[in-house]
mmCIF file of C-alpha atoms in Angstrom:
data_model
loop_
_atom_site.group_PDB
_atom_site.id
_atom_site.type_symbol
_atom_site.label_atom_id
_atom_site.label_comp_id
_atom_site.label_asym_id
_atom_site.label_seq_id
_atom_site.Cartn_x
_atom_site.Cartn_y
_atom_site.Cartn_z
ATOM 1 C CA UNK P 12 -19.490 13.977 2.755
ATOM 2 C CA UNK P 13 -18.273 12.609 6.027
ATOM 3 C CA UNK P 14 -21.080 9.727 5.640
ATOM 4 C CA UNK P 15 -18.813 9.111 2.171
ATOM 5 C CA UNK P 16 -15.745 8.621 3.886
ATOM 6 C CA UNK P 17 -17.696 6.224 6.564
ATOM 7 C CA UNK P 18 -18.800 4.564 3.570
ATOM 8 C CA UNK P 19 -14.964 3.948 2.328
ATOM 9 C CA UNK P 20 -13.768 3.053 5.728
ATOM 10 C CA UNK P 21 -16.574 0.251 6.128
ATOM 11 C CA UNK P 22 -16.550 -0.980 2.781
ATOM 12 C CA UNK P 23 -12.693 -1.223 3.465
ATOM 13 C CA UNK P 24 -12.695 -3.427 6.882
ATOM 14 C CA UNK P 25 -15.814 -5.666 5.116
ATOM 15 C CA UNK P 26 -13.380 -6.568 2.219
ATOM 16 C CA UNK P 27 -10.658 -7.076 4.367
ATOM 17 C CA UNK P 28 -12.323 -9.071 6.610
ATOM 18 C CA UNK P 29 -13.769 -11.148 3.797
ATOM 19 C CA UNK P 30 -10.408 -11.387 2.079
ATOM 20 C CA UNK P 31 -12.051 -9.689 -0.730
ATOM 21 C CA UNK P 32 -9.461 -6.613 -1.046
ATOM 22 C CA UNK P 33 -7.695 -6.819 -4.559
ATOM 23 C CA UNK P 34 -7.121 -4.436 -6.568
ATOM 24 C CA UNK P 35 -9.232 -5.278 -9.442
ATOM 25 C CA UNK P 36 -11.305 -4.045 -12.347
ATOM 26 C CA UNK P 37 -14.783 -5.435 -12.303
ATOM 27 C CA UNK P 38 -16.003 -5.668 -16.164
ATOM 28 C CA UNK P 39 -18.268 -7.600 -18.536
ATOM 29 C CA UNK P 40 -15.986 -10.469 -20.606
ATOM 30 C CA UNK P 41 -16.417 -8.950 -23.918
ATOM 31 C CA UNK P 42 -14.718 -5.828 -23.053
ATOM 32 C CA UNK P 43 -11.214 -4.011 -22.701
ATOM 33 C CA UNK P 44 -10.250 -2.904 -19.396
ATOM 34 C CA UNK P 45 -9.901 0.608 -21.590
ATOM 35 C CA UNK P 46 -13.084 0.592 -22.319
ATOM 36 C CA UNK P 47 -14.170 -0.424 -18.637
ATOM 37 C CA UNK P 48 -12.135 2.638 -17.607
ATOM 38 C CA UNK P 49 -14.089 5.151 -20.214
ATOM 39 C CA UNK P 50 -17.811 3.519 -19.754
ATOM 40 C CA UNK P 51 -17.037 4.168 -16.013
ATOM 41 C CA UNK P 52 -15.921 7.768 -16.655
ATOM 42 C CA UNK P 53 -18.841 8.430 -18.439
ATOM 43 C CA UNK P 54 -21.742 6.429 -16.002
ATOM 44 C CA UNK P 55 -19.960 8.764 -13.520
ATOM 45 C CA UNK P 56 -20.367 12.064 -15.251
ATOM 46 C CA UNK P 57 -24.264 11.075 -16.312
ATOM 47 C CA UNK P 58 -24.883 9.863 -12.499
ATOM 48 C CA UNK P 59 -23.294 13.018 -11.276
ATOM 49 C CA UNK P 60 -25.469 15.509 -13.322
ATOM 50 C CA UNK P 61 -28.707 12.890 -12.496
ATOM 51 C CA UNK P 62 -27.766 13.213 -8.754
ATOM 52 C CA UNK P 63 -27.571 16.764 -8.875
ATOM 53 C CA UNK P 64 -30.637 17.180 -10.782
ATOM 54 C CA UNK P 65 -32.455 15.006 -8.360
ATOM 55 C CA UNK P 66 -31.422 16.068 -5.046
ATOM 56 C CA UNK P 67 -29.880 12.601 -4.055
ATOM 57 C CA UNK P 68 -28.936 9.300 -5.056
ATOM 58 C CA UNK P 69 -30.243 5.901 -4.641
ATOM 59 C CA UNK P 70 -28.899 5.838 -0.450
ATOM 60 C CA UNK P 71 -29.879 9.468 0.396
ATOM 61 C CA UNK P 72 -33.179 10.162 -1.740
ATOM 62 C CA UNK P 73 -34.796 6.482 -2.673
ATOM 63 C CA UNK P 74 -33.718 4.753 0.405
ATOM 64 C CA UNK P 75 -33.879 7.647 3.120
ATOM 65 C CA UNK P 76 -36.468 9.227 1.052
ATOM 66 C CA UNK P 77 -38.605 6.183 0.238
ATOM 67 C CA UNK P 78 -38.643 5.308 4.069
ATOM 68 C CA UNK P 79 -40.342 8.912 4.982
ATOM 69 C CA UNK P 80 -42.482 7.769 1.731
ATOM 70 C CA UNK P 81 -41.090 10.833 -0.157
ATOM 71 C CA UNK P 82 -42.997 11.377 -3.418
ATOM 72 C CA UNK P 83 -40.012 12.760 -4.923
ATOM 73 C CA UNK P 84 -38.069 9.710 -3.897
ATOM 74 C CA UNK P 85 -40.557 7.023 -5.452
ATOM 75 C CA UNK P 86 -40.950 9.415 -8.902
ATOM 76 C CA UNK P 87 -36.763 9.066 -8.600
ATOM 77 C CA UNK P 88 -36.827 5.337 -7.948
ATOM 78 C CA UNK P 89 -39.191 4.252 -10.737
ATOM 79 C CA UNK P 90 -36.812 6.506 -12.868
ATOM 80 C CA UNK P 91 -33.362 4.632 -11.992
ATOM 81 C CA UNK P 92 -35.185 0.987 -12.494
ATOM 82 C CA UNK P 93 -36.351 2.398 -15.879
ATOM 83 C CA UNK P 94 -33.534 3.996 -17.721
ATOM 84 C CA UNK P 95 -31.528 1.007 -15.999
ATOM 85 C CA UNK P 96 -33.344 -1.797 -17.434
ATOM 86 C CA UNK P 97 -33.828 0.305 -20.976
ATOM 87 C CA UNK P 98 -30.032 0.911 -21.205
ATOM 88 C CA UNK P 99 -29.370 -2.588 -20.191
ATOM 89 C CA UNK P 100 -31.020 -3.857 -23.597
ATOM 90 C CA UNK P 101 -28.785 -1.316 -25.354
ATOM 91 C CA UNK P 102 -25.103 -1.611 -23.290
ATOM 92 C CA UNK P 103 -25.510 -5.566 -23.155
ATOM 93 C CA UNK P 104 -22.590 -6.017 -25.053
ATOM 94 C CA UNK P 105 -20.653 -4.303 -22.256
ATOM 95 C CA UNK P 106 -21.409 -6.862 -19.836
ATOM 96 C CA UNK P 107 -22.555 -9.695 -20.832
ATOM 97 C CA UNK S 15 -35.342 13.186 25.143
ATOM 98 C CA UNK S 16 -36.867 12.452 21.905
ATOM 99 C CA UNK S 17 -35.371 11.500 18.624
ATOM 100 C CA UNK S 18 -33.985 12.729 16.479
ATOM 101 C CA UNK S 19 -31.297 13.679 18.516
ATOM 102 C CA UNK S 20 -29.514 15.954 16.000
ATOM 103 C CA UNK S 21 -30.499 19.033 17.145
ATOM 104 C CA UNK S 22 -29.052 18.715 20.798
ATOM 105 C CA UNK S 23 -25.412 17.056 19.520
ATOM 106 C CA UNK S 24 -22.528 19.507 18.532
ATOM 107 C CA UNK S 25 -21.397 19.859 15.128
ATOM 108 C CA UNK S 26 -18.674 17.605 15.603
ATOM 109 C CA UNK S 27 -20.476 14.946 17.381
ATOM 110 C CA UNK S 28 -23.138 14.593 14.503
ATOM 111 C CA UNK S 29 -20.754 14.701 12.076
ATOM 112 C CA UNK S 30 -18.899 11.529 13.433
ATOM 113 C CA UNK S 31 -22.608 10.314 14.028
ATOM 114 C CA UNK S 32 -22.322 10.260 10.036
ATOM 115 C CA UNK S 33 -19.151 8.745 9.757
ATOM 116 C CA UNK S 34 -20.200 5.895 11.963
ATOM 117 C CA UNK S 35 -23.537 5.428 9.945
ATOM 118 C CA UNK S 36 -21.527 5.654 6.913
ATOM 119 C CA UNK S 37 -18.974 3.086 8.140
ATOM 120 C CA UNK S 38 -21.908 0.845 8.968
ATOM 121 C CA UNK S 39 -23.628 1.260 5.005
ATOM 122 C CA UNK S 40 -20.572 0.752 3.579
ATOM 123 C CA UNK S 41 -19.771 -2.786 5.197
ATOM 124 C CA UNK S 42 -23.212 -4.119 5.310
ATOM 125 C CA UNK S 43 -22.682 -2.395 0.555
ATOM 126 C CA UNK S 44 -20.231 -4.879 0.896
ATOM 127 C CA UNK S 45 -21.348 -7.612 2.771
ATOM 128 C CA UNK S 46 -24.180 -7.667 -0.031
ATOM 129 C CA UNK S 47 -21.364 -7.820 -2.824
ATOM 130 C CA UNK S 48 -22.556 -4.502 -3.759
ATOM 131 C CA UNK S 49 -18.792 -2.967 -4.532
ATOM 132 C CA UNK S 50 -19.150 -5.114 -7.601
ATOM 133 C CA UNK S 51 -20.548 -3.787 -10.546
ATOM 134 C CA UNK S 52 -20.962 -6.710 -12.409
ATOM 135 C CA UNK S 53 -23.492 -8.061 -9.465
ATOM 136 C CA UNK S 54 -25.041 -4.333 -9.510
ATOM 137 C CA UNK S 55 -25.798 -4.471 -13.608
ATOM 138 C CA UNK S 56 -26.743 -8.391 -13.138
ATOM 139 C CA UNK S 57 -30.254 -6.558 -11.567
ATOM 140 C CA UNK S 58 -31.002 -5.126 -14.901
ATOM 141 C CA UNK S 59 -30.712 -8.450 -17.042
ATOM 142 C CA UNK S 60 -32.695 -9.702 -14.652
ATOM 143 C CA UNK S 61 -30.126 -12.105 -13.529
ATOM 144 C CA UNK S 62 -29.278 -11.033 -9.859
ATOM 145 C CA UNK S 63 -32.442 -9.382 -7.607
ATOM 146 C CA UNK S 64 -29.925 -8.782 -4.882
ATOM 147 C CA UNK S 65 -30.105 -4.625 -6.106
ATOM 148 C CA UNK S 66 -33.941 -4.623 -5.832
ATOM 149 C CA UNK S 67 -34.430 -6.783 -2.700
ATOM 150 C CA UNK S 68 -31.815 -4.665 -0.691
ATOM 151 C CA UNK S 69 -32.817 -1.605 -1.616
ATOM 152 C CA UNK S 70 -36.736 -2.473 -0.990
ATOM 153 C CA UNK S 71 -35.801 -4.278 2.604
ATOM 154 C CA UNK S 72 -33.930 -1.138 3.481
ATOM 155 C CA UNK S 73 -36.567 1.129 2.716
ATOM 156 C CA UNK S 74 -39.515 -1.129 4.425
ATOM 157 C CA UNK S 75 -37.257 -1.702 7.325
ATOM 158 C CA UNK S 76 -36.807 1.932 8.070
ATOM 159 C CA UNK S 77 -40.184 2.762 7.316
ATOM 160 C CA UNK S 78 -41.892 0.663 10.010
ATOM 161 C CA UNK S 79 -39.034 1.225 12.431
ATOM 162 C CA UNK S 80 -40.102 4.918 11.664
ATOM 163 C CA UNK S 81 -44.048 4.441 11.965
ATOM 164 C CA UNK S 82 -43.936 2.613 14.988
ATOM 165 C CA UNK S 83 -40.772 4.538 16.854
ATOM 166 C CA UNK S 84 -43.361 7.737 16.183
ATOM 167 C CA UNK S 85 -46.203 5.497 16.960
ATOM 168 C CA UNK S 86 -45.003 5.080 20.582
ATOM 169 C CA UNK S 87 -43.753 8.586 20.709
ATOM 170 C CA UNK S 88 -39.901 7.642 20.613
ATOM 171 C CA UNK S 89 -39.905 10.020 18.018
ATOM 172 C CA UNK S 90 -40.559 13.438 16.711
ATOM 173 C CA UNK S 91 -41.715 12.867 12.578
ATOM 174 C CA UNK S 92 -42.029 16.759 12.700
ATOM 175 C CA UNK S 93 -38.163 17.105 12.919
ATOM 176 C CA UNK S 94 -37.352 13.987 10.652
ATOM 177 C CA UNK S 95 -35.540 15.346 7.373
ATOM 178 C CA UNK S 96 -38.384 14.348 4.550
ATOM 179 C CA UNK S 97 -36.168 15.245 0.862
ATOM 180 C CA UNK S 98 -38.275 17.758 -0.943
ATOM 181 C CA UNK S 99 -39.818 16.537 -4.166
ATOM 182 C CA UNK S 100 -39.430 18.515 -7.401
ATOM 183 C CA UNK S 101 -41.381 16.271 -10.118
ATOM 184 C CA UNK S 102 -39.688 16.896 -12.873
ATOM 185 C CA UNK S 103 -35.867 17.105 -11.999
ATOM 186 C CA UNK S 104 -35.996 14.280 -10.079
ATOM 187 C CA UNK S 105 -37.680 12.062 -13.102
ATOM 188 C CA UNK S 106 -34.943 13.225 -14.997
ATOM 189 C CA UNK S 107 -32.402 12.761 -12.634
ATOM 190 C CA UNK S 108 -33.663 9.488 -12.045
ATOM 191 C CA UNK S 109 -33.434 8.605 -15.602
ATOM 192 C CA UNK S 110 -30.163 9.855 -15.999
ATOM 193 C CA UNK S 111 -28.651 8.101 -12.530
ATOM 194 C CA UNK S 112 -30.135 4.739 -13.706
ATOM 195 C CA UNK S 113 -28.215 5.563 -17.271
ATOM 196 C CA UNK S 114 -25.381 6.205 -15.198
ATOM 197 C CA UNK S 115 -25.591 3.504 -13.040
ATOM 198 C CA UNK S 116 -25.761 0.788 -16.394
ATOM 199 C CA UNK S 117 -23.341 2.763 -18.603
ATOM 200 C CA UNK S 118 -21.035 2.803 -15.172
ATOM 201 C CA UNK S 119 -21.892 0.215 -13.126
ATOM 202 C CA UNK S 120 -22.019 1.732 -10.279
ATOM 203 C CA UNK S 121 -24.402 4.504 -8.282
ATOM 204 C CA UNK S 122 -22.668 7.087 -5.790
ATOM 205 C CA UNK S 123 -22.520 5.209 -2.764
ATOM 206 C CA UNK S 124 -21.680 1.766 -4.173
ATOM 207 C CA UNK S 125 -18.858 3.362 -6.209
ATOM 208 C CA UNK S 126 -17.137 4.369 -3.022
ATOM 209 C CA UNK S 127 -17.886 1.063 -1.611
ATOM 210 C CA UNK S 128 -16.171 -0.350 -4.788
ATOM 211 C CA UNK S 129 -13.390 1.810 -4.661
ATOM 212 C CA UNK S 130 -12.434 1.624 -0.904
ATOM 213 C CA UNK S 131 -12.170 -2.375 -1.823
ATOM 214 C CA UNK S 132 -9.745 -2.301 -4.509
ATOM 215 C CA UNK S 133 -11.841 -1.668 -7.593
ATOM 216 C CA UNK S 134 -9.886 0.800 -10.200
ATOM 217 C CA UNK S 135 -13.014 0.976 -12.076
ATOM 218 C CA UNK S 136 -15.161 2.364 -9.231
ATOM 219 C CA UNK S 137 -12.095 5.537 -9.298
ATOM 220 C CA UNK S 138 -12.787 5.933 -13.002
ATOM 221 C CA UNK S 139 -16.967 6.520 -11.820
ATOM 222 C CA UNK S 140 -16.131 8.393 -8.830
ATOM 223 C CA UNK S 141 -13.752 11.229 -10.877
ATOM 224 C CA UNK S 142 -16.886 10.766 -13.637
ATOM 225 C CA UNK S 143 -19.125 11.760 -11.029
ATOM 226 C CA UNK S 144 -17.008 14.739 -9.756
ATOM 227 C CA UNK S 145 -16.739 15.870 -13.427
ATOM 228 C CA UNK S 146 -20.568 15.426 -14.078
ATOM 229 C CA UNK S 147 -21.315 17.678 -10.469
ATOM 230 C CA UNK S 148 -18.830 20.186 -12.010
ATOM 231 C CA UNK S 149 -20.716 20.474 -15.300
ATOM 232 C CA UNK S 150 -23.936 20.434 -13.716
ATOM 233 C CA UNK S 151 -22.507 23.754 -11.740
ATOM 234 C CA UNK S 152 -21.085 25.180 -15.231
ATOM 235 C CA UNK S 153 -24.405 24.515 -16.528
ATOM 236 C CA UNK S 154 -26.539 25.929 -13.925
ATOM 237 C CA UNK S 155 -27.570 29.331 -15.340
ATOM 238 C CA UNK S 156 -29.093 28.147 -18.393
ATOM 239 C CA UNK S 157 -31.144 24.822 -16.720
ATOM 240 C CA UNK S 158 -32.273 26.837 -12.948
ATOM 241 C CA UNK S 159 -35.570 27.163 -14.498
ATOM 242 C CA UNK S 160 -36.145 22.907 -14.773
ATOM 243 C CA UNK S 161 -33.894 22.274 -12.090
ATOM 244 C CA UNK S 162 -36.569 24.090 -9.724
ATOM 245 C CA UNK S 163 -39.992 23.445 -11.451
ATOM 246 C CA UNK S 164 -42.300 21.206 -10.104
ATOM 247 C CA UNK S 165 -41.110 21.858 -6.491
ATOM 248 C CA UNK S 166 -43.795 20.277 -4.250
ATOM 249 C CA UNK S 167 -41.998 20.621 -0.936
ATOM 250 C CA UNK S 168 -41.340 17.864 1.291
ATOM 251 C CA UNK S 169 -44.312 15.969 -0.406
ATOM 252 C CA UNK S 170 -44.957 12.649 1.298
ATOM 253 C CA UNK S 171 -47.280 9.977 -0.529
ATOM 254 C CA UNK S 172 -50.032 9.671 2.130
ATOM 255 C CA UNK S 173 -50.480 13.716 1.924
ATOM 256 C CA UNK S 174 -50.314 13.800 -2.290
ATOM 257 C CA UNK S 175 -53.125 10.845 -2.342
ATOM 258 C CA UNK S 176 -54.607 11.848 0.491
ATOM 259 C CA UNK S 177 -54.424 8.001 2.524
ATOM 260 C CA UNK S 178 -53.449 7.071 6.251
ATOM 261 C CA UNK S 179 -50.422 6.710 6.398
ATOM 262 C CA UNK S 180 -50.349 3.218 7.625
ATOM 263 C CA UNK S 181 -52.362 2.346 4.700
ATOM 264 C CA UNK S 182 -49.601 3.731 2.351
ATOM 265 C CA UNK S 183 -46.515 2.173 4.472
ATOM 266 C CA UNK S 184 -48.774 -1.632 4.360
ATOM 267 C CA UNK S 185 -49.469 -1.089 0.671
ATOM 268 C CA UNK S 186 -45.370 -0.183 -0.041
ATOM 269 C CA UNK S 187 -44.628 -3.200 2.496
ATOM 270 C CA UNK S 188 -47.139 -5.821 0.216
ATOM 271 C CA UNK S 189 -45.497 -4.403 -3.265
ATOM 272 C CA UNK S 190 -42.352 -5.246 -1.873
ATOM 273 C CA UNK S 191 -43.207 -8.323 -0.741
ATOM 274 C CA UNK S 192 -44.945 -9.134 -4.371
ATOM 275 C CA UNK S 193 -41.637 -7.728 -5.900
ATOM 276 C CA UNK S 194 -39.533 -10.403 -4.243
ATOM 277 C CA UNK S 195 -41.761 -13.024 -5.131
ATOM 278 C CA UNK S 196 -41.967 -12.130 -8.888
ATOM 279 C CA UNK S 197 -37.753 -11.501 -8.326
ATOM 280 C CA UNK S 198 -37.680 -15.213 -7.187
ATOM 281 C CA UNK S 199 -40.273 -16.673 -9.833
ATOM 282 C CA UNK S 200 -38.591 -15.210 -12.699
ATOM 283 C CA UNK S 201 -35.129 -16.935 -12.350
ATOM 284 C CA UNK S 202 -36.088 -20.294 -13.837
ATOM 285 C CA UNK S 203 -38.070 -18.461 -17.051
ATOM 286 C CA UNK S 204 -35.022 -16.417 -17.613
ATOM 287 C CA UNK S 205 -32.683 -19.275 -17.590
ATOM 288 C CA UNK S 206 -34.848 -20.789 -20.243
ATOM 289 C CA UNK S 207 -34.663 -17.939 -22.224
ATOM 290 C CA UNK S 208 -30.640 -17.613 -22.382
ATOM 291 C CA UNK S 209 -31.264 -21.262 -23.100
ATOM 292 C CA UNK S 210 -33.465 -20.903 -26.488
ATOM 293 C CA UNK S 211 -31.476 -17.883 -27.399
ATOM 294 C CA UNK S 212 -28.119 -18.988 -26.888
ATOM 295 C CA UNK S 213 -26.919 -15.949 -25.054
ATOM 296 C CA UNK S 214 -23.704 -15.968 -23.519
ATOM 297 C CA UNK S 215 -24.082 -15.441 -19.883
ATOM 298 C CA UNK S 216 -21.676 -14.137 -17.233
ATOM 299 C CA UNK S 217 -21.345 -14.797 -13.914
ATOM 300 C CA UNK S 218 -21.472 -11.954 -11.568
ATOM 301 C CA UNK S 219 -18.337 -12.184 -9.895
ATOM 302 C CA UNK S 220 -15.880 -9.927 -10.306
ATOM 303 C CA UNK S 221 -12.529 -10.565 -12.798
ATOM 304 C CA UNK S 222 -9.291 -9.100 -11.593
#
């Protein structure tokens, strides 16, 4: 939790210092910023049951947990890279 | 005095150990142009390796740094923090997170990185991923029994397929290294394909 709000604070002074902070919505060009807002939603509430379910998310369990050479973390990784590129096929008209 | 150093450091200190560490990720998250989840999905159409090769230098980095700190005893391995593996939750999870993280655009720790830069998309994912936690709680009674089975303990890979170690850490080091070289090889043949097929590409900047 505290590592989260170091996160904010550094991704904060990196955009700043890159002249990068706008307030912005980052979306494919076929879509509404509406339906930006309600994919988002949703990718958060799958993530957030997937995280939970997996004990960690790509910084704390494939990254952290890859570098101890976790087998949990490398079962989680090939995971992410597959539902990611399958649901790519599928959501491409969301951002492409 | 041996790392890690967490168990002589007062609450306090450690947790603004964290912070700092956490300020660091999130700049360098940024640096990389990973608060932007058009660059993030780009990965998945095969269009932008930046997700892959980050994610596989961070991992190979720390793992050396890790062998060879315990190599010349710098370091304690016994007291490093190795996630415990439970098969089939963390598949699933995995599945679902990558699902997330194309349906979204974002995974946890890029989303605040998004956010914390301006991105009102990223807030959307973050109060997504708050309401998927809380769900996940609500649900808990009925799915305990596959949210704990195949729990293998801190399982590492040299111990499940019973290699050295350094064996295991060169082997992850070469796929990595093969991964970046298939990651660079493959953007010319995928520019020929959206050629023949006519696809409309984006770019993967962001749009305000």
């Amino acid at each position: 939790m505290f590592e989260l709000i170091g996160v904010a604070i550094g991704g904060f002074v990196s955009g700043w210092l890159a002249h990068r902070l706008k307030w912005s919505v980052d979306k494919g060009p076929r879509i509404s910023r509406m339906t930006r807002y309600q994919l988002a939603l949703a990718g958060g509430v799958v993530t957030g049951i997937g995280a939970r379910l997996a004990r960690g998310c790509t910084s704390g369990l494939a990254l952290s947990g890859g570098a101890v050479l976790s087998a949990g973390a490398f079962i989680f990784m090939l995971s992410v890279f597959a539902a990611g590129f399958t649901g790519a096929y599928f959501l491409r008209r969301y951002w492409l | 005095m041996n790392a890690p150093y967490f168990a002589s450091f007062s609450t306090p200190v450690f947790l603004g150990v964290a912070v700092l560490l956490g300020v660091f990720f999130g700049f360098f998250l940024e640096r990389a142009g990973f608060s932007s989840a058009k660059k993030l999905t780009a990965q998945f159409y095969f269009k932008d390796w930046s997700v892959l090769k980050v994610m596989f230098t961070a991992i190979v980095v720390a793992m050396l740094g890790l062998a060879y700190f315990a190599l010349v005893g710098w370091l304690d391995m016994s007291q490093v923090f190795i996630p415990p593996t439970f098969v089939w939750p963390q598949l699933a999870g995995g599945l679902l997170l990558g699902a997330g993280f194309i349906l979204g655009g974002y995974c946890p720790g890029t989303s605040v990185a998004a956010a914390s830069t301006g991105k009102l998309d990223a807030v959307f994912f973050i109060a997504g991923i708050f309401a998927g936690i809380f769900l996940f709680g609500s649900g808990m009674p009925f799915i305990s029994g596959f949210n704990d089975s195949g729990a293998l303990g801190p399982l590492t890979l040299p111990v499940w397929l019973n290699l050295n170690t350094g064996l295991i850490a060169f082997a992850v080091a070469v796929i990595a290294i093969a991964a970046f070289w298939v990651a660079e090889r493959s953007e010319g043949p995928w520019k020929l394909f959206e050629k023949t097929y006519g696809k409309e590409t984006g770019d993967t900047s962001s749009e305000g």
